[in-house]
Coordinates of C-alpha atoms in Angstrom, one line a residue:
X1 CA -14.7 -23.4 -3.5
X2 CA -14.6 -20.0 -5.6
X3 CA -14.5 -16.5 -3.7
X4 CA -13.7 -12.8 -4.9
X5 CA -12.8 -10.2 -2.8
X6 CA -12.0 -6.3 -3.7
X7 CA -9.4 -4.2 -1.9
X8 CA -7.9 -0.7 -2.0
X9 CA -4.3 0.2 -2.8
X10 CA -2.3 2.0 0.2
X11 CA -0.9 5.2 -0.2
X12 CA 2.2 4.9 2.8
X13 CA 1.8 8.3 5.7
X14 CA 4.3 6.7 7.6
X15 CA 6.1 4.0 5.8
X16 CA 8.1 0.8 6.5
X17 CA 11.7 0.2 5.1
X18 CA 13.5 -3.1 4.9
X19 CA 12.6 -6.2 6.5
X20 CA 13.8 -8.6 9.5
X21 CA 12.1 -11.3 8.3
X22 CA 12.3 -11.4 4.3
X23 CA 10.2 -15.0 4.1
X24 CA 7.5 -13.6 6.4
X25 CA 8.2 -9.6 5.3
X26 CA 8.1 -8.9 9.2
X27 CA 9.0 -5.2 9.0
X28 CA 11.6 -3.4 11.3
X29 CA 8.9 -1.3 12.5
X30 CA 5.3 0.0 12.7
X31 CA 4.0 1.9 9.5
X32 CA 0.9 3.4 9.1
X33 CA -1.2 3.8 5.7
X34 CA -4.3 5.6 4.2
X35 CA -6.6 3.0 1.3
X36 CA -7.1 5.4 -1.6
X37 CA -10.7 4.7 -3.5
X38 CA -12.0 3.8 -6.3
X39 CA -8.9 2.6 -7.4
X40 CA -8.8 -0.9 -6.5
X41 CA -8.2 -4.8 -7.2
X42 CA -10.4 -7.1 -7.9
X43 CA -9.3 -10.8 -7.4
X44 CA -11.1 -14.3 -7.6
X45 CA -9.8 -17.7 -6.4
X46 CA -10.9 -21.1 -7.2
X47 CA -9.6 -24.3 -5.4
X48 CA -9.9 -27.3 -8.0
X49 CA -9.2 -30.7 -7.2
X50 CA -9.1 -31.8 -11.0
X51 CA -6.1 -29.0 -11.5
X52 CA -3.0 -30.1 -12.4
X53 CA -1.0 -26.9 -11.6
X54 CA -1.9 -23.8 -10.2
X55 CA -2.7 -20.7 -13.0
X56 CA -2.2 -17.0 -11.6
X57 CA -3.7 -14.4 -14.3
X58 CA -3.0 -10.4 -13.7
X59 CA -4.6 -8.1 -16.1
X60 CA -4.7 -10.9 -18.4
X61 CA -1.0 -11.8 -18.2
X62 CA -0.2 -14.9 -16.4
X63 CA 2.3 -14.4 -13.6
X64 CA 5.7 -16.3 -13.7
X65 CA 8.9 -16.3 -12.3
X66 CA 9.2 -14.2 -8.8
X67 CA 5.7 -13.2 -9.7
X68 CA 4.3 -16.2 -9.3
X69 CA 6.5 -16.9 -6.1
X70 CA 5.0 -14.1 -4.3
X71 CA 1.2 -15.6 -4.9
X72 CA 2.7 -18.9 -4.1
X73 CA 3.6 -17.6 -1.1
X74 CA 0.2 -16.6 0.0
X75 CA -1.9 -19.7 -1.3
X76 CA 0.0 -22.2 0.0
X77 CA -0.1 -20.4 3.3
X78 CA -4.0 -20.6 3.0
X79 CA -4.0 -24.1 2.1
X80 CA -1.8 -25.1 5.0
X81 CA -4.2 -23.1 7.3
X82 CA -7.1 -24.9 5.8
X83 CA -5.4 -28.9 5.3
X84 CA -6.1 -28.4 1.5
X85 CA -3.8 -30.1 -1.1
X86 CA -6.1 -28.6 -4.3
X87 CA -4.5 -26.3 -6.8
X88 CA -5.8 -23.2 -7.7
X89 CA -6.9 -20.8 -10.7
X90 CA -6.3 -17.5 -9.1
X91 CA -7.6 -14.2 -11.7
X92 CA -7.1 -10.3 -10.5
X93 CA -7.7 -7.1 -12.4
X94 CA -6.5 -3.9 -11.3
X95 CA -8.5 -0.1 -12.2
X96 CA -5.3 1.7 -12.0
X97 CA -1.8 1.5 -13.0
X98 CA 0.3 -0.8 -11.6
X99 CA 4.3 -0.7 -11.0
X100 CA 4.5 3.4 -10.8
X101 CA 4.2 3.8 -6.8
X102 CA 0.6 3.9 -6.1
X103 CA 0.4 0.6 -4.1
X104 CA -0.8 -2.0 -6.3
X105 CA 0.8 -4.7 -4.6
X106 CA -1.0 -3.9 -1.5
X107 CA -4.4 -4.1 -2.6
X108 CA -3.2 -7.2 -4.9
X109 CA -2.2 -9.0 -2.1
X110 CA -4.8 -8.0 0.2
X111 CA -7.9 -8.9 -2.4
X112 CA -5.7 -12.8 -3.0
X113 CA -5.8 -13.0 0.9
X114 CA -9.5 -12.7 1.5
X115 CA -10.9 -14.0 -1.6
X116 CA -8.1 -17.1 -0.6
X117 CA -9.1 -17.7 2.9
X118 CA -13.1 -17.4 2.0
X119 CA -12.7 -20.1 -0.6
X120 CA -10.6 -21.8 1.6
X121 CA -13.6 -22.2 3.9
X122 CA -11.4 -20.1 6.9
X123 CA -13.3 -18.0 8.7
X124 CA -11.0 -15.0 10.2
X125 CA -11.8 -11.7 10.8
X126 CA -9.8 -8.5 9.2
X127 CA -6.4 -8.4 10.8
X128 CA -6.5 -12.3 10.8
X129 CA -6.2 -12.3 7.3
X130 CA -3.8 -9.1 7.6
X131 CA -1.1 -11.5 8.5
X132 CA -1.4 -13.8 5.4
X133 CA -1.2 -10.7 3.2
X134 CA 1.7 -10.2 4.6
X135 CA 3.3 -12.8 3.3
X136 CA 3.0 -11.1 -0.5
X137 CA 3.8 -7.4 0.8
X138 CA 3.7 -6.1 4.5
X139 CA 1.7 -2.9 2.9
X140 CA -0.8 -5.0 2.3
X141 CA -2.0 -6.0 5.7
X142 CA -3.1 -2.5 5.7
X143 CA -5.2 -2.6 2.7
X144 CA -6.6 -5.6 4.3
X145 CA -8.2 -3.3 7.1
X146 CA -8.5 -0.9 5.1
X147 CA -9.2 3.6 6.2
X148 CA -6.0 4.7 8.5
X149 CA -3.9 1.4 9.6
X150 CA -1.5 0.4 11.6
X151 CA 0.9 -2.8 11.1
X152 CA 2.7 -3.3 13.9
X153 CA 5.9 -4.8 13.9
X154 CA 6.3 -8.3 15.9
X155 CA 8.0 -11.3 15.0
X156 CA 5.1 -13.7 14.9
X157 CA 1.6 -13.4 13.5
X158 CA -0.1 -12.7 17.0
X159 CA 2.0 -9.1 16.7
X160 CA 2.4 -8.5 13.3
X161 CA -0.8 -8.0 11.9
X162 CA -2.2 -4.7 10.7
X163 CA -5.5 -2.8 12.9
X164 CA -7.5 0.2 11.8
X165 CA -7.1 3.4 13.4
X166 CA -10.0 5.3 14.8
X167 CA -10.2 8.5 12.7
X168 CA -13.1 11.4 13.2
X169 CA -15.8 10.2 10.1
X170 CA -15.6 14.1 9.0
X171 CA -12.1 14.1 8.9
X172 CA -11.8 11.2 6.4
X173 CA -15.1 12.0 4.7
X174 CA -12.5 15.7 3.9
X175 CA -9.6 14.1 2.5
X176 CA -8.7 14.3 -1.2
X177 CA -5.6 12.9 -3.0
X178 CA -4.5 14.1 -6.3
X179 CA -2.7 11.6 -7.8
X180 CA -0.1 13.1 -10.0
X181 CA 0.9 10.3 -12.2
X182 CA 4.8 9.4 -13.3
X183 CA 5.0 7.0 -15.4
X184 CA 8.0 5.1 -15.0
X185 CA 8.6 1.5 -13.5
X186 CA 9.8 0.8 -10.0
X187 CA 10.9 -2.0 -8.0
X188 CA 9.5 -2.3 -4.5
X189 CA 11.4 -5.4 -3.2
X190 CA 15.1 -4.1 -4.0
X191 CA 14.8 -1.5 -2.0
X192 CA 13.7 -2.8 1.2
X193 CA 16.4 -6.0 0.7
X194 CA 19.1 -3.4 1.0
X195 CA 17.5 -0.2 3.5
X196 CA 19.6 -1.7 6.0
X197 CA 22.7 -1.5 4.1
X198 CA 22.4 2.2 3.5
X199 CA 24.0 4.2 6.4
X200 CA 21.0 6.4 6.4
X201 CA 18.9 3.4 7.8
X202 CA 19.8 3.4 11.3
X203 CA 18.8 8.0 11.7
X204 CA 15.7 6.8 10.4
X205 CA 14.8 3.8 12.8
X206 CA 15.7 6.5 15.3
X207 CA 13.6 8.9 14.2
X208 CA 10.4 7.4 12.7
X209 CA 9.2 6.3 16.1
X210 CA 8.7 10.0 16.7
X211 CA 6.9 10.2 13.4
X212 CA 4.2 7.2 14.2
X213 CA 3.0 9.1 17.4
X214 CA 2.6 11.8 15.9
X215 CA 0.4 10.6 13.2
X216 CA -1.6 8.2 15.3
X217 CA -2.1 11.5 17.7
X218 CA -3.2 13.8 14.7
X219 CA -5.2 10.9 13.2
X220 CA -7.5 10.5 16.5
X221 CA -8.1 14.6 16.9
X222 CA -8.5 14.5 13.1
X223 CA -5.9 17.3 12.4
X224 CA -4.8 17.3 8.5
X225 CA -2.2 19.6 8.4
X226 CA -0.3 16.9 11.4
X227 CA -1.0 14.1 9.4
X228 CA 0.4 15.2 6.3
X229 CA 2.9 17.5 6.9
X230 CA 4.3 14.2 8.8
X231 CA 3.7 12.1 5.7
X232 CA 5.4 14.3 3.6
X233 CA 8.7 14.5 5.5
X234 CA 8.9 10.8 5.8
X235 CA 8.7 10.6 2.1
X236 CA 12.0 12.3 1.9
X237 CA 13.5 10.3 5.0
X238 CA 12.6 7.3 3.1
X239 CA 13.8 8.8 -0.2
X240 CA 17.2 9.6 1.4
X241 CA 17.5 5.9 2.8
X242 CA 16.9 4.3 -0.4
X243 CA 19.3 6.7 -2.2
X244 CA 21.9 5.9 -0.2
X245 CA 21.7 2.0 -0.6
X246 CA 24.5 0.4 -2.1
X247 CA 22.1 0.4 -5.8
X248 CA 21.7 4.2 -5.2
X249 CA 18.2 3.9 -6.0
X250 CA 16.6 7.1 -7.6
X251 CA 13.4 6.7 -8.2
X252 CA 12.0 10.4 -8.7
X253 CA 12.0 12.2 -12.1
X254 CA 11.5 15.7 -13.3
X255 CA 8.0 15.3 -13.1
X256 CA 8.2 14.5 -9.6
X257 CA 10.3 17.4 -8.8
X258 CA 7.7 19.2 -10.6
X259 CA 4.9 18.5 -8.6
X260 CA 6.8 19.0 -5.1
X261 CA 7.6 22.6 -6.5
X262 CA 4.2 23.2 -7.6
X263 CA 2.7 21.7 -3.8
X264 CA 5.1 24.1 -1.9
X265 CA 4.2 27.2 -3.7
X266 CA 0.2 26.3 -3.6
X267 CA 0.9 26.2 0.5
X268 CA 3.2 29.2 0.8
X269 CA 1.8 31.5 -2.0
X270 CA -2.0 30.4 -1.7
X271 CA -2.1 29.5 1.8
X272 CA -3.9 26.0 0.1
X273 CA -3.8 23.1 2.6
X274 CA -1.7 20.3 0.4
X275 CA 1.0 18.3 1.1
X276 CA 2.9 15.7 -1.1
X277 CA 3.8 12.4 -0.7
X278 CA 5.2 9.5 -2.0
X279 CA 6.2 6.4 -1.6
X280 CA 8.9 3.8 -3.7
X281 CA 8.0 5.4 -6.7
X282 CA 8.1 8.4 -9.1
X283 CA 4.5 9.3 -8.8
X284 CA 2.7 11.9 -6.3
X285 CA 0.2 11.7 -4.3
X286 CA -1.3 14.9 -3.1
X287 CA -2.9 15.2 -0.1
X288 CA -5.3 17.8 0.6
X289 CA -9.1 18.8 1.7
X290 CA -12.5 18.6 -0.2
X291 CA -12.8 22.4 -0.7
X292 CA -9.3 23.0 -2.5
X293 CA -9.3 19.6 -5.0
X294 CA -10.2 21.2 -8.5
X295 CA -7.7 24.3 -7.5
X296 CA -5.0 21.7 -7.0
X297 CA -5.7 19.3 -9.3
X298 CA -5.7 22.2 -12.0
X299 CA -2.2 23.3 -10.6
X300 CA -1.2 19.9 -10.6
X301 CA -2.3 19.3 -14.3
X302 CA -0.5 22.0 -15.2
X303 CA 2.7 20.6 -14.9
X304 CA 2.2 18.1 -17.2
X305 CA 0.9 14.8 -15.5
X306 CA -2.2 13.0 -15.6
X307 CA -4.0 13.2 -12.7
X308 CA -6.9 11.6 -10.9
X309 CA -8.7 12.5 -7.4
X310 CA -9.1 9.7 -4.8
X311 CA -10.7 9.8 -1.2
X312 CA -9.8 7.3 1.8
X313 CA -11.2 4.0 0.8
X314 CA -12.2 0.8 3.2
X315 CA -11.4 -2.1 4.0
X316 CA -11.2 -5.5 1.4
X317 CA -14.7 -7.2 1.3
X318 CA -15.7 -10.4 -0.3
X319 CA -17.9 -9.3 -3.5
X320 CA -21.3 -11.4 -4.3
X321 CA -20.2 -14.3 -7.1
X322 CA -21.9 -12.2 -9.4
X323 CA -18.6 -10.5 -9.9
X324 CA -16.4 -13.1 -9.9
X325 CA -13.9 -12.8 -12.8
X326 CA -14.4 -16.2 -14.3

């Protein structure tokens, strides 16, 4: 009973904040996501009846403490699912930093989901499994399905589950997203525990409805300049929500400030189609189209950060046991 499944991190275009539900992570509302390739996790789970306890390995560090929780969360809820008492041997690895804001979480959760429920013997489709991923982190319900999604908000499982969003195949095939690259270490799950405490949160929740139509519009006629000039300004609505929490999160740096400066001037100098992002995090991502990557990229480099280029990825899959991790 062994299955591994890959999945793509999220980058967040129009992003949740804060939570209703904090057991099930049933957001206040929609949110909407692009996957981001290669970058990606790769996870394998094994059900063992001869286990004693259950072992959970990231990049070859074994997960305790809330860690472990949030895995526990999602295996038992595939074992309930499936009438399974076994423990499990869960092992991921990730191709890309984790804990600086580009979405590790989501694909984490997303690959433990599917590898979980097809070694569970569970045979769901996409946004079934969406709604276990959930459990770990609503973001990644949308890795699950992977390309544009949508998780809609709901207060059970037959609503809140994450769907992909019909796109042009030439519009995604011209997206490109420099990844500017601040490294400093962020915490997801404070945040959203006190969004609702900052007296930003309710302006937002009345203005980010606006904000999902227009995306899902721009997404369906495939206009970029919609899309991500929308994506960028809810990057600073979310900013100024979490800012104004009672922690006074601040999760930007120099660097960061460096790369919206350098974005703004490629745009109004240079006419360059790019937009910035980002979501609970320090690092950027920069969005823009196949034809302008090196010229940004080089701009981007020349503030200082590393960088890397990433296109839309799909959805998680089940990989052949040929590439299972152990």
């Amino acid at each position: 009973m062994r299955a591994t499944a890959r999945a793509h991190p999220i980058q967040g275009l129009v992003k949740y904040h804060g939570m209703r539900d904090e057991e099930l992570r049933l957001p206040y509302h929609d949110s909407i996501s692009v996957c981001t390739a290669p970058s990606n996790t790769t996870t394998t789970v094994e059900f063992q009846a001869d286990r004693e306890e259950d072992a959970y390995v990231v990049d070859g560090e074994r997960l305790e403490g809330r860690g472990a929780d949030r895995v526990r969360t999602v295996v038992d809820e595939v074992r309930d699912r499936a009438g399974l008492d076994d423990r499990v041997r869960v092992e991921s690895e990730n191709n890309f930093p984790s804990n600086i804001g580009l979405g590790s979480s989501s694909s984490g959760f997303a690959a433990l989901a599917l590898a979980a429920t097809e070694a569970a013997g569970l045979e769901y489709t996409l946004p079934e499994v969406s709604t276990i991923a959930r459990r770990g982190s609503s973001s990644a319900a949308r890795a699950v399905t992977g390309g544009f999604s949508d998780l809609h908000a709901g207060l059970n499982d037959e609503d809140c589950r994450s769907e992909r969003l019909d796109v042009p195949e030439s519009f995604a095939a011209d997206v490109r997203v420099v990844v500017a690259k601040v490294p400093a270490y962020k915490e997801t799950e404070h945040a959203h525990a006190e969004a609702a405490d900052s007296h930003m949160f309710e302006a937002r929740l009345a203005h980010v409805h606006d904000q999902l139509a227009e995306v899902r519009d721009a997404l369906r006629e495939g206009d970029f300049d919609r899309v991500f000039e929308t994506a960028e300004h809810d990057s600073l609505s979310l900013a100024a929500t979490t800012m104004t929490g009672p922690a006074g999160w601040v999760y930007w740096k120099p660097d960061t400030i460096e790369v919206f400066d350098a974005v703004r001037e490629l745009r109004s100098d240079e006419d360059v189609p790019v937009y910035f992002s980002t979501d609970t995090g320090a690092t950027v991502y920069v969005n823009t189209r196949a034809a302008y990557a090196d010229e940004v990229e080089a701009r981007i480099g020349d503030c200082g950060v590393e960088t890397d280029v990433w296109r839309v990825g799909g959805p998680a899959q089940v990989l052949d046991d040929d590439a299972a991790l152990f």
